[in-house]
XYZ file of C-alpha atoms in Angstrom:
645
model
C 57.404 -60.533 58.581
C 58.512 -63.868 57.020
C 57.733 -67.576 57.521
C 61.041 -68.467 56.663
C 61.275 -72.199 57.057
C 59.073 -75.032 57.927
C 60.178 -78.343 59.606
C 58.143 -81.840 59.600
C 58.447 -84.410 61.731
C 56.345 -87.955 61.219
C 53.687 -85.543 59.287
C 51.979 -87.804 56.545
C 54.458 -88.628 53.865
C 57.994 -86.774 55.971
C 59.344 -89.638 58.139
C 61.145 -89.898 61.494
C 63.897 -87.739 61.020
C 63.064 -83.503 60.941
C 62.956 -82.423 57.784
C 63.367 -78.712 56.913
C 62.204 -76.408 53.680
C 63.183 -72.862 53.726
C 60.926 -70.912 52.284
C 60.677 -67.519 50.295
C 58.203 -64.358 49.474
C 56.921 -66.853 46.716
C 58.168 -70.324 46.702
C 57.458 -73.385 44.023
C 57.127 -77.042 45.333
C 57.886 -79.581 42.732
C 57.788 -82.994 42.622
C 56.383 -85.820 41.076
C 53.180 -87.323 42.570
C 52.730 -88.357 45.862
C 56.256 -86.441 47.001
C 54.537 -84.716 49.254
C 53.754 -81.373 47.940
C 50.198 -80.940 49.055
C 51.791 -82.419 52.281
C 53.553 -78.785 52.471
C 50.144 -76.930 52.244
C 48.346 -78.761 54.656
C 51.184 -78.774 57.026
C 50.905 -74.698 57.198
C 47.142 -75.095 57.317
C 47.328 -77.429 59.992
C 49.042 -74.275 61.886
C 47.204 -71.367 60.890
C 44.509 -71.977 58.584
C 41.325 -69.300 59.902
C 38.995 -72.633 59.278
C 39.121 -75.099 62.277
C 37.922 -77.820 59.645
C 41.690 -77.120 58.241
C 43.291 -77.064 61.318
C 42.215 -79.811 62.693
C 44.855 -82.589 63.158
C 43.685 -86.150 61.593
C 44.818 -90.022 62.207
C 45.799 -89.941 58.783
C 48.330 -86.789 59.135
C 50.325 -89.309 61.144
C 53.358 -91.145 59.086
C 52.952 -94.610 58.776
C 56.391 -96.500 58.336
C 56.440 -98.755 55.417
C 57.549 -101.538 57.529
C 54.169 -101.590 59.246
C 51.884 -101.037 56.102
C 48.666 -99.934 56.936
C 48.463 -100.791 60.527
C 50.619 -99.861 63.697
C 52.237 -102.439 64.589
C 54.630 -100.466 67.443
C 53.257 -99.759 70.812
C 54.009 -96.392 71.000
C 51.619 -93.515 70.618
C 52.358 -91.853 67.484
C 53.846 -88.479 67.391
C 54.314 -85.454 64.987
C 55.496 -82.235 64.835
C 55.031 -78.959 62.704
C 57.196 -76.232 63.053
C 58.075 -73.000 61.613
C 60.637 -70.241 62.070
C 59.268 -66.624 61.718
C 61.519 -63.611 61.038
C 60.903 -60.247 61.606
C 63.253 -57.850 59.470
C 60.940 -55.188 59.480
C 62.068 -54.403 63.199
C 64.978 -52.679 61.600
C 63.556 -49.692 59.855
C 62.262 -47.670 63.371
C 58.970 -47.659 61.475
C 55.951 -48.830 63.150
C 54.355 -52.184 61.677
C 51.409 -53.763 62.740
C 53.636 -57.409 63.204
C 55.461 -56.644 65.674
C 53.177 -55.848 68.954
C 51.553 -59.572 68.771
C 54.938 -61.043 68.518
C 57.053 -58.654 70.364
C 56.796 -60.864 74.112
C 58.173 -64.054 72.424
C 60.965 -62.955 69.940
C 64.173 -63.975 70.416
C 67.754 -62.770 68.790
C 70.549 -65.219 68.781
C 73.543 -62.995 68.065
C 74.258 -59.146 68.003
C 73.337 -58.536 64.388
C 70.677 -61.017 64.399
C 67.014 -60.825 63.058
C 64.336 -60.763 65.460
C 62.551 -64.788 65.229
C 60.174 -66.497 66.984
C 59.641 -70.204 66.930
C 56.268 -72.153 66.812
C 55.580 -75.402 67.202
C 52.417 -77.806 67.017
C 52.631 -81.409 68.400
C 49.901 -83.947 68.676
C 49.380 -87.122 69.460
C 47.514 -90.218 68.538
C 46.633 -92.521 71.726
C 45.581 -96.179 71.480
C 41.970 -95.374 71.258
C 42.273 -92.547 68.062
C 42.022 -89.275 69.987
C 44.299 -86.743 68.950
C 45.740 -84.257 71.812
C 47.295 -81.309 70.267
C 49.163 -78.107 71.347
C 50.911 -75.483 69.940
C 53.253 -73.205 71.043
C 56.160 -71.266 71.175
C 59.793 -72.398 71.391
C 61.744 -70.151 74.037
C 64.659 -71.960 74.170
C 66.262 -75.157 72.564
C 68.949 -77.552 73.919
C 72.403 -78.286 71.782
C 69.887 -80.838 69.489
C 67.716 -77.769 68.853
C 65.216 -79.413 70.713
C 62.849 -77.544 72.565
C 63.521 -76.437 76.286
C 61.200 -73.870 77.392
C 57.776 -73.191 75.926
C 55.163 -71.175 75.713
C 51.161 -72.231 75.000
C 49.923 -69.953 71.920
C 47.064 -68.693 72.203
C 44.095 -69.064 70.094
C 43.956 -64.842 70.255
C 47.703 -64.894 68.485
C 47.180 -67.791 66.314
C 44.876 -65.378 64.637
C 47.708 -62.930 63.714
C 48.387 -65.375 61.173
C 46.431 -66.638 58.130
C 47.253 -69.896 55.476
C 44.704 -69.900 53.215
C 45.025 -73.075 51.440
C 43.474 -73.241 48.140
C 43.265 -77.114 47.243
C 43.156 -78.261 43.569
C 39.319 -77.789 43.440
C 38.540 -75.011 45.315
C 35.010 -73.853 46.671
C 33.903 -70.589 47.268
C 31.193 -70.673 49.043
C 32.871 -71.201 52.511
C 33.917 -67.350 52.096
C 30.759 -65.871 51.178
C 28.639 -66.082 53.920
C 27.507 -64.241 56.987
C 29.363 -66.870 59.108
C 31.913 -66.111 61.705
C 35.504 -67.723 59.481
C 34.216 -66.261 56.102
C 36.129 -63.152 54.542
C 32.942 -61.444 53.854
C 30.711 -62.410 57.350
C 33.773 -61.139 59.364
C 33.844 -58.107 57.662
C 30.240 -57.543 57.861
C 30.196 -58.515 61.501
C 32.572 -55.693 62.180
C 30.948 -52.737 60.208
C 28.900 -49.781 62.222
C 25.488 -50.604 61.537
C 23.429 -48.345 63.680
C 22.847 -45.545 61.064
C 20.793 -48.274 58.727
C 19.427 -50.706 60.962
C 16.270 -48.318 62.045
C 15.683 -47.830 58.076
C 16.180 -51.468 57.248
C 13.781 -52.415 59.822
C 11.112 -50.237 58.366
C 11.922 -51.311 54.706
C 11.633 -54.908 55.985
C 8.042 -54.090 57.899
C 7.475 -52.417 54.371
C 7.778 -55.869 52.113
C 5.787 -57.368 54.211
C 2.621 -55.248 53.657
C 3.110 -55.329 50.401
C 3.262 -58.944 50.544
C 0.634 -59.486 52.894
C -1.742 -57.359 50.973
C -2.207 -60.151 47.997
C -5.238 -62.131 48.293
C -3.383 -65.307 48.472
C -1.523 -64.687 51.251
C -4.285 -62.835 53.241
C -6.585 -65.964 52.840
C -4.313 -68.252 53.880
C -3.593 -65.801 56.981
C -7.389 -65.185 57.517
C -7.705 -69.200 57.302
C -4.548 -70.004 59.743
C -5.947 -67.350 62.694
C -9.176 -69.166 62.573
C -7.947 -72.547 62.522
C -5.066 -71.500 65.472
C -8.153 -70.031 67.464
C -10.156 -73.208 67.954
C -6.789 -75.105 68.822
C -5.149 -72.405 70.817
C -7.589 -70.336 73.898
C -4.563 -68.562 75.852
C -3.660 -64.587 76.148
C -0.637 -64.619 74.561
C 0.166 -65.906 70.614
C -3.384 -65.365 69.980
C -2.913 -63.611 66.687
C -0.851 -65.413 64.373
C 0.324 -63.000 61.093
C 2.422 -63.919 58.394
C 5.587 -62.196 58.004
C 8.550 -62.039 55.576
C 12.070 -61.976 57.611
C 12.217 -61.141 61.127
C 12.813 -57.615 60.453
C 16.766 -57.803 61.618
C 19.364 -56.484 60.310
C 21.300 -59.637 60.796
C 18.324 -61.655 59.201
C 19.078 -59.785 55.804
C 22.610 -60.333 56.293
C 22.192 -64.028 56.122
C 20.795 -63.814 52.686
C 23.782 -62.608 51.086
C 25.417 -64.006 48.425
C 27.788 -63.107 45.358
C 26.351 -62.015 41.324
C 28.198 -61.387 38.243
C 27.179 -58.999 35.589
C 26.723 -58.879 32.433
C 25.601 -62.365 31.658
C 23.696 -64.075 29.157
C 20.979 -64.098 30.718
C 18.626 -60.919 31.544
C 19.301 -61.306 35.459
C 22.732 -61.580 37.191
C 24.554 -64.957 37.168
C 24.942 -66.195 40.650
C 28.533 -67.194 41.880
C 27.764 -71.206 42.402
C 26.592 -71.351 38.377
C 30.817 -70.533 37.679
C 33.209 -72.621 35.978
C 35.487 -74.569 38.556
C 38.062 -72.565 36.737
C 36.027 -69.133 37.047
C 35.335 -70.100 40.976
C 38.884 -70.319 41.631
C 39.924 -67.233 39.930
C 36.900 -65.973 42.325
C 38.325 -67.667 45.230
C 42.085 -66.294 44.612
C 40.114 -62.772 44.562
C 38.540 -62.479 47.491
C 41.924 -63.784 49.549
C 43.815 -60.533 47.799
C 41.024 -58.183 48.752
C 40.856 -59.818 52.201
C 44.440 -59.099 52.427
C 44.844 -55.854 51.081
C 41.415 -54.555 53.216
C 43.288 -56.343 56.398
C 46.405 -53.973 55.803
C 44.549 -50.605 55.042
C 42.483 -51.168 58.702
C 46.059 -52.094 60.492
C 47.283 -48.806 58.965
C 44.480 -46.673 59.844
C 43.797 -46.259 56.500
C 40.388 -47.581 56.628
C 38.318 -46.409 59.753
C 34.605 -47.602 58.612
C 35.603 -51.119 60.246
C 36.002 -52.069 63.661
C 39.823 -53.374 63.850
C 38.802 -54.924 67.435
C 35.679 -56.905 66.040
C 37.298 -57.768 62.640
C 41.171 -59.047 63.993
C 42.571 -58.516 60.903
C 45.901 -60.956 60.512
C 48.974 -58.988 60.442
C 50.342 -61.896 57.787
C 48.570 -63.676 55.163
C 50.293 -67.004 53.564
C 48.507 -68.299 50.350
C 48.800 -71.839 49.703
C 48.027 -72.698 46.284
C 47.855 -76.409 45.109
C 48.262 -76.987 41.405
C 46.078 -73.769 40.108
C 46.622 -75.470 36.166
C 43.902 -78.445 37.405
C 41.404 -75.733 36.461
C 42.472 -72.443 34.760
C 43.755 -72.051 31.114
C 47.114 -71.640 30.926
C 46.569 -67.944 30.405
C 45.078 -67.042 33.460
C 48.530 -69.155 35.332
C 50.236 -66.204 34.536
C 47.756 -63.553 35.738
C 47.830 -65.392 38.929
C 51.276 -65.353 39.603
C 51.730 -61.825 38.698
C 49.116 -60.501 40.813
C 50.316 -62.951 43.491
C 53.772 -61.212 43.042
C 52.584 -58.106 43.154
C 50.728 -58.734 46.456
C 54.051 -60.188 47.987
C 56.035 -57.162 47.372
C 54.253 -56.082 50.649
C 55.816 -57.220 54.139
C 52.670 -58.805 55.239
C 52.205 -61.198 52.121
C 53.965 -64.438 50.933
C 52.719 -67.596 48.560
C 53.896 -71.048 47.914
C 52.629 -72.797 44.474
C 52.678 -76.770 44.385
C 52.544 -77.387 40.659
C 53.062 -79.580 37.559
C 53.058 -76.668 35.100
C 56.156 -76.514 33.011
C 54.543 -73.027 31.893
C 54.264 -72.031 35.488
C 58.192 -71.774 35.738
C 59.397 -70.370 32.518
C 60.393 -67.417 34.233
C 61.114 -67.926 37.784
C 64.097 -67.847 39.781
C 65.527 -71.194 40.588
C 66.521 -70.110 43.917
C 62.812 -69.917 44.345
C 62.059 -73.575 43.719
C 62.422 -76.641 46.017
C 61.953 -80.295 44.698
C 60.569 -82.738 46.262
C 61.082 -86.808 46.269
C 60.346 -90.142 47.852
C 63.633 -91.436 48.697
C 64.093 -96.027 48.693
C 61.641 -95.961 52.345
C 58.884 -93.789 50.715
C 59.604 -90.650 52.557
C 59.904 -87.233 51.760
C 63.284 -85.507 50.994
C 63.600 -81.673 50.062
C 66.413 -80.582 47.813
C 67.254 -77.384 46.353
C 68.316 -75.734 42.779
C 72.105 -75.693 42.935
C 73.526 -72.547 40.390
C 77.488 -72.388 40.288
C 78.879 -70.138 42.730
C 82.496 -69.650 41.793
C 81.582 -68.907 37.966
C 79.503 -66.124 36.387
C 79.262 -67.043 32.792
C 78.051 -70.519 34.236
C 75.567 -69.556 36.995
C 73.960 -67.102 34.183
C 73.964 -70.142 31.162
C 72.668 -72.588 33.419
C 70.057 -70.124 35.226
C 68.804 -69.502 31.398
C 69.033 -73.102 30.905
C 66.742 -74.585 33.537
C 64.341 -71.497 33.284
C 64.123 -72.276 29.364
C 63.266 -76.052 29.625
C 61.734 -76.679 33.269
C 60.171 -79.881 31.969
C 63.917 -81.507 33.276
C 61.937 -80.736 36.746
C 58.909 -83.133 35.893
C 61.019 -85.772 34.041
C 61.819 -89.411 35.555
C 64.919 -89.090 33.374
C 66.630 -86.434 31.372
C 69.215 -86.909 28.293
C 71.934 -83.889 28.092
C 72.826 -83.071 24.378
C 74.899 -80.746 22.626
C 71.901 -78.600 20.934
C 69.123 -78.646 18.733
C 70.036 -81.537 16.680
C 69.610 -83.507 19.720
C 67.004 -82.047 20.343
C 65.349 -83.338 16.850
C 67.330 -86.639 16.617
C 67.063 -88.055 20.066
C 62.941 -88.092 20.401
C 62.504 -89.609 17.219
C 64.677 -91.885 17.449
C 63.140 -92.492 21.403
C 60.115 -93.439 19.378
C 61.424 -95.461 16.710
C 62.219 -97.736 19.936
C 59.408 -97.883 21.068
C 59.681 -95.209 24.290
C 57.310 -92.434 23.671
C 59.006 -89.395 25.013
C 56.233 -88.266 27.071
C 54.892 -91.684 28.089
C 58.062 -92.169 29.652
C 58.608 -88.614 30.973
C 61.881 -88.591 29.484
C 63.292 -84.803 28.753
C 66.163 -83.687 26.461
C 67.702 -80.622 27.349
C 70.024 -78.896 24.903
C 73.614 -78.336 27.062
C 74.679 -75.400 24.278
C 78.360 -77.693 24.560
C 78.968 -75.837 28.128
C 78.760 -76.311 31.933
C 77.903 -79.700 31.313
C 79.309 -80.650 34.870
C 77.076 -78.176 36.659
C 74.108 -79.644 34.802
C 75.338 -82.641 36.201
C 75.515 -81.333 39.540
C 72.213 -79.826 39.247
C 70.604 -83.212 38.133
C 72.203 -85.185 40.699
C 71.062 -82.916 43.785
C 67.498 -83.061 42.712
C 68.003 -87.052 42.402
C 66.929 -86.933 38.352
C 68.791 -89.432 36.748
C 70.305 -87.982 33.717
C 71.879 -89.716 30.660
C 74.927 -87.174 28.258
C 75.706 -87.385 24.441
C 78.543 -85.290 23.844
C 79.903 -84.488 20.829
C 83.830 -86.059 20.089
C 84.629 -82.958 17.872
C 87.804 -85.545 16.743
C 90.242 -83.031 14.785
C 88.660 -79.864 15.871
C 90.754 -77.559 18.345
C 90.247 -79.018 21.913
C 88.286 -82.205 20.733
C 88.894 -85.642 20.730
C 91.546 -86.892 23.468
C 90.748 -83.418 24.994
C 86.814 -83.487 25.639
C 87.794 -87.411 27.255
C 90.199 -85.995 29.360
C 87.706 -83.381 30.406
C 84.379 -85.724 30.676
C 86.865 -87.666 33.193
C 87.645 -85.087 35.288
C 84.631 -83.244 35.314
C 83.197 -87.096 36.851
C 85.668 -87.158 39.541
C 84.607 -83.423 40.633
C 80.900 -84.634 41.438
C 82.440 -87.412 44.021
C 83.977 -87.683 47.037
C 86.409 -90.288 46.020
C 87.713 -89.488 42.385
C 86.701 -92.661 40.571
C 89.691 -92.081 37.790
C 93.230 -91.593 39.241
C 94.757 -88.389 38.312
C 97.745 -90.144 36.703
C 95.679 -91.728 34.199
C 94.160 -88.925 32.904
C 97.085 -86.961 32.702
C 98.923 -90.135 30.725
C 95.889 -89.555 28.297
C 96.933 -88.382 24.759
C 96.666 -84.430 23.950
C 94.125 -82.945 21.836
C 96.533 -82.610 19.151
C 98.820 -85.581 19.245
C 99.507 -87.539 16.123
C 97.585 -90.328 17.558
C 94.439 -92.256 16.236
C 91.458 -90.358 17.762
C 89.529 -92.363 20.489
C 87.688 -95.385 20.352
C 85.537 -97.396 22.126
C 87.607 -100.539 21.970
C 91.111 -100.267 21.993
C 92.973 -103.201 20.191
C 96.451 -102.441 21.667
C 95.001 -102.581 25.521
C 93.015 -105.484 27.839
C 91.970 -102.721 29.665
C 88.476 -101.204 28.750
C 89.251 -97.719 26.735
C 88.422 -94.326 28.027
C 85.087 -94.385 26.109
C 84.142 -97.461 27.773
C 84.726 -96.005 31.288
C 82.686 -92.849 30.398
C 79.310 -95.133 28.979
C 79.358 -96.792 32.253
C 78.883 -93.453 33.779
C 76.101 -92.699 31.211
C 78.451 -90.471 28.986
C 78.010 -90.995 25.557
C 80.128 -89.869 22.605
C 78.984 -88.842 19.016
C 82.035 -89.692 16.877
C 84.470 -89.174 15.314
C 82.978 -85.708 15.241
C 79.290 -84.899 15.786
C 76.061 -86.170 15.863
C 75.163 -84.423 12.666
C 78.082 -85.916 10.621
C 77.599 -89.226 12.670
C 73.692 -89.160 10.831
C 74.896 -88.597 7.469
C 77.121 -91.522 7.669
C 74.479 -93.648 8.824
C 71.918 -92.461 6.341
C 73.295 -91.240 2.967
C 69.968 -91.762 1.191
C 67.692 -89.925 3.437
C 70.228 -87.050 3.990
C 70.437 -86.862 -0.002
C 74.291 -87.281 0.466
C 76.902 -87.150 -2.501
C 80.390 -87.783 -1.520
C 82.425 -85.006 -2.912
C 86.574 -85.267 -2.224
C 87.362 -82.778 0.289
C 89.221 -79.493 0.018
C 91.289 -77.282 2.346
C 88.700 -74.577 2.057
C 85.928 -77.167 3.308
C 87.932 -78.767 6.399
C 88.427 -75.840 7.964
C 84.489 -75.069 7.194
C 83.541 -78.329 9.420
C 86.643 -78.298 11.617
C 87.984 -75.084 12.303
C 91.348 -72.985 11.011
C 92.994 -74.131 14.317
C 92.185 -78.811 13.281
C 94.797 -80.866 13.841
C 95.677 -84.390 12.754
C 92.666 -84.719 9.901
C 94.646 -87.782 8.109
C 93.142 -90.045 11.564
C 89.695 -89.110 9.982
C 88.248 -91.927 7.481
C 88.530 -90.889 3.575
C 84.615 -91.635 3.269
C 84.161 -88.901 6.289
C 86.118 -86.618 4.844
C 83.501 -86.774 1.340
C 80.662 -85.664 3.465
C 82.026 -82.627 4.268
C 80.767 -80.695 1.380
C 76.989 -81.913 2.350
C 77.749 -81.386 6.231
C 78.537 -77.926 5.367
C 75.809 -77.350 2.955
C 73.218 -78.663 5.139
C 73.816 -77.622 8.981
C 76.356 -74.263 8.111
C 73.735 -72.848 5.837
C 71.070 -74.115 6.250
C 68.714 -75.165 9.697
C 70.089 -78.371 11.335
C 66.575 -78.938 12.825
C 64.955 -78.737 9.351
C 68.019 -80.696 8.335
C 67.036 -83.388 10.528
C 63.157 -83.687 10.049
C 63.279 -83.787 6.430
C 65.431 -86.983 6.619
C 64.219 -88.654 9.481
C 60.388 -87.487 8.324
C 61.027 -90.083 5.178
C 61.958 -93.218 7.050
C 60.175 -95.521 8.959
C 61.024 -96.768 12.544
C 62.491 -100.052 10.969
C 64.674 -98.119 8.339
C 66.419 -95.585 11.666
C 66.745 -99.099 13.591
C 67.890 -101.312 10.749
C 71.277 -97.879 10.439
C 70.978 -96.706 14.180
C 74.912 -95.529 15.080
C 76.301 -98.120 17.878
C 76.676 -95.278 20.115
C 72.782 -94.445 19.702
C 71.831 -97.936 20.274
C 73.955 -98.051 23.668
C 72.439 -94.721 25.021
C 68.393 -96.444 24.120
C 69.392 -99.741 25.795
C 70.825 -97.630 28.815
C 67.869 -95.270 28.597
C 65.610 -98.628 29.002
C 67.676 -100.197 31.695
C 67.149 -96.331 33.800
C 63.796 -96.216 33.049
C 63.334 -99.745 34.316
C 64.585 -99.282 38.054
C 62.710 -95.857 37.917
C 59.162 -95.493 40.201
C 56.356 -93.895 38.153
């Protein structure tokens, strides 16, 4: 059994129009604040949380257009939805499972190879003077809109079948550990066989208070109440007042309970409401696995000590987790999600994790993960990792890619570089202007040279604004006119309409041809250059070469640089046995090959890069910045500017 997908209609921060999530055995909600991720949580709570403090619908669950601020302006009584779609693949195995009795009256199966599914839906409604009707139910049928036909009322006896627990950001305990009738630990208690202990419990009890009675203290102050009750009180019955400790019941003792932890550092127990918030919600996590995993042993007969009838154990548990880093160290994050995984591998178990943790993601599937944003009306959209289909080596470099630097996920904007000079350049030099890389939540992700159009993809159907630096590789097989004519193309693939006419690019020089390489303004043309047409789509070039040759230029002194004439041994170093057409490259370039050799093929380019840009001042990388490197921070400002927080 599987809650496969969730819909929202008008539910706090989703608008008007339906939206849908699909959902997995353990899904990730991302997003930056105020998205709508906790939304999610409370949405399934809303439906099946075992507290009727969760499930209750509020005024302020209802979506407020932003074109009526904080008050209703419309006449119409507000209305939302929540709705889920439940699968059943289990059914196919001829085994017997505990899910599919409850649900077996109201599935449905839309083709011949179909899953078994049943629909749920809860609507309320907010009249004029702020009461809230509500009903859920189940969807029988739906029209061609997929709007329901015929329905069903769910009961409150089948709403049980399923729990959401919903563990907010601060999370409490106490709720569960008491005798009451929604905790984990009164339910279970409620449904135990107690007749073998009650008559010896009841003695023990009459016991303690003997004992008890038996100080002087407390008989004088008996001794003193019966004769003061006596000249107040004359009739035959409650004549003899006696004090007592507990009521002798079973259930009176049960009441007391309560949670210890030992060792401590103390000589008795430590009670569980003297915890960290951290150590409470590792407690807290606990007890909904153990609720869980006692639920399933009972369904399977497995346990027999507890009355399945009394207890109603749910035949699916949902856990609802809302940023679990609020409180924990990041070692216990992954502790949690392993033991969450482990308890999902079961049929009746699945999780969804809101979070900001980069940490949480490092190794998750990005199939796994849907992102959330507020689109220009302040309203939820849901969009989904998008891996290359029609390309293996890609779908596994970019898979490796997002799973390796899942900040891109939390960033307002990201800049795509080659590698890890980028990766050291680009920050510092973010800071020499004055943008403080994680001020501005601004991410640079190391493209490896590949795929960069499925990165591109990637970025633009999660609605991150991205910014590229690409390196020219002028002279070197494939570079030059060749990476422009690919950076073109791979732009017209992402739109509908290709913004660059096929013609053109074609008419573009070859990689090889004994032309000057490109540049960003072309003297012999009034048209804007190739170069120019790729920085207006946020493509930027290091040139004539790379970035790390581009840096040496700029800053001889700091790079320790001695121009050396160049040899044919030492081209094909930098460039390559299979360069072409080195005479376009400037003399002065071609002296720095010896040190661009020396310092990034044999030695670290990263160390390379810190040791120079270590010794200067923010003034002294400003005074030399590279045009290119000034056009990507003024177009990095200009983003950031028409970017919410």
């Amino acid at each position: 059994m599987i809650i496969r997908s969730i819909r929202l209609k008008n539910f706090q921060s989703f608008g008007p129009e339906p939206t849908s999530i699909s959902l997995e055995k353990l899904t990730y909600i991302l997003g930056p604040n105020g998205a709508g991720k906790t939304a999610v949580l409370i949405a399934l709570s809303r439906l099946f949380s075992p507290l009727p403090s969760q499930r209750k619908i509020r005024a302020g669950d209802f979506h407020t257009p932003i074109s009526e601020g904080f008050y209703r302006t419309s006449d119409s009584q507000p209305t939302l939805w929540i709705e889920v779609d439940i699968e059943f693949p289990e059914a196919d195995d001829n085994n017997i499972h505990p899910s599919i009795p409850p649900n077996f009256s109201h599935m449905r199966i839309d083709t011949e190879d179909d899953v078994p599914r049943i629909r749920v839906r809860l609507t309320a409604e907010l009249a004029a003077d702020g009461e809230i009707d509500e009903k859920l139910e189940y969807v029988l049928s739906a029209n061609e809109n997929n709007e329901p036909e015929t329905t069903a009322t769910m009961s409150r006896y089948d709403r049980g079948h399923i729990e959401v627990h919903y563990l907010p950001a601060r999370r409490d305990p106490s709720e569960h550990i008491s005798y009451t009738a929604s905790s984990f630990i009164g339910r279970t208690l409620r449904a135990a066989d107690w007749s073998a202990e009650r008559e010896s419990l009841n003695q023990l009890m009459s016991d303690v208070t003997n004992v008890l009675v038996a100080n002087d203290a407390v008989s004088s102050i008996g001794e003193q109440l019966t004769a003061e009750w006596s000249g107040l009180h004359h009739g035959a019955f409650f004549s003899n007042p006696s004090i007592a400790f507990g009521q002798g019941e079973l259930e009176g003792t049960l009441r007391q309970l309560t949670l210890t932890f030992s060792p401590s550092h103390e000589q008795s127990p430590l009670p569980f409401e003297r915890l960290s918030d951290g150590h409470k919600s590792l407690l807290y996590i606990s007890m909904v696995l153990a609720w869980q995993s006692l639920s399933r042993r009972i369904l399977t007969g497995e346990k027999t000590c507890l009355d399945a009838d009394r207890l109603r154990p749910p035949v699916h548990t949902l856990i609802a987790l809302e940023e679990p880093e609020n409180s924990l160290a990041p070692q216990y994050l992954g502790r949690i999600v392993r033991q969450i995984s482990e308890a999902c591998k079961y049929d009746d178990m699945q999780a969804l994790f809101a979070t900001h943790a980069p940490t949480l993601l490092r190794r998750v599937a990005p199939e796994a993960i849907r992102f959330l944003r507020l689109d220009v009306k302040r309203q939820t959209s849901v969009h989904r990792i998008v891996l290359p289909a029609d390309d293996e080596a890609a779908e596994k470099y970019v898979r490796q890619a997002v799973q390796a630097y899942p900040e891109l996920y939390f960033s307002r904007l990201v800049i795509l570089g080659e590698g890890d000079s980028e990766q050291v350049v680009l920050p510092r030099i973010l800071e020499a202007a004055g943008i403080a890389e994680d001020d501005a939540s601004v991410s640079v992700v190391p493209l490896g040279g590949r795929h960069v159009n499925h990165f591109w993809r990637l970025l633009t159907e999660l609605k991150i604004p991205y910014i590229t630096l690409l390196d020219l590789d002028s002279a070197r097989h494939g570079g030059g006119w060749g990476r422009v004519r690919n950076a073109l193309r791979q732009i017209n693939s992402l739109s509908e309409t290709p913004l660059y006419k096929d013609s053109d690019i074609n008419a573009l020089p070859d990689w090889d041809t004994n032309q000057p390489f490109p540049q960003l303004y072309d003297s012999d043309s009034s048209k804007s250059s190739p170069l120019q047409a790729l920085e207006r789509h946020n493509v930027f070039f290091s040139g004539p070469v790379d970035l790390d040759l581009m840096m040496l230029e700029a800053y001889p002194e700091a790079y320790n640089v001695t121009p050396v004439s160049h040899t044919d041994k030492m081209v094909i170093a930098v460039l390559g046995k299979n360069h072409s057409n080195i005479q376009h490259l400037d003399s002065s370039l071609l002296k720095l090959f010896d040190d661009y050799h020396k310092k990034f093929k044999l030695r670290s380019k990263p160390a390379t890069h810190l040791s120079a840009l270590c010794s200067m001042s923010n003034e002294q990388i400003l005074k030399k910045l590279p045009g290119v490197l000034v056009r990507l921070i003024d177009s990095v400002r200009s983003e950031l500017l028409e970017l919410p927080e």
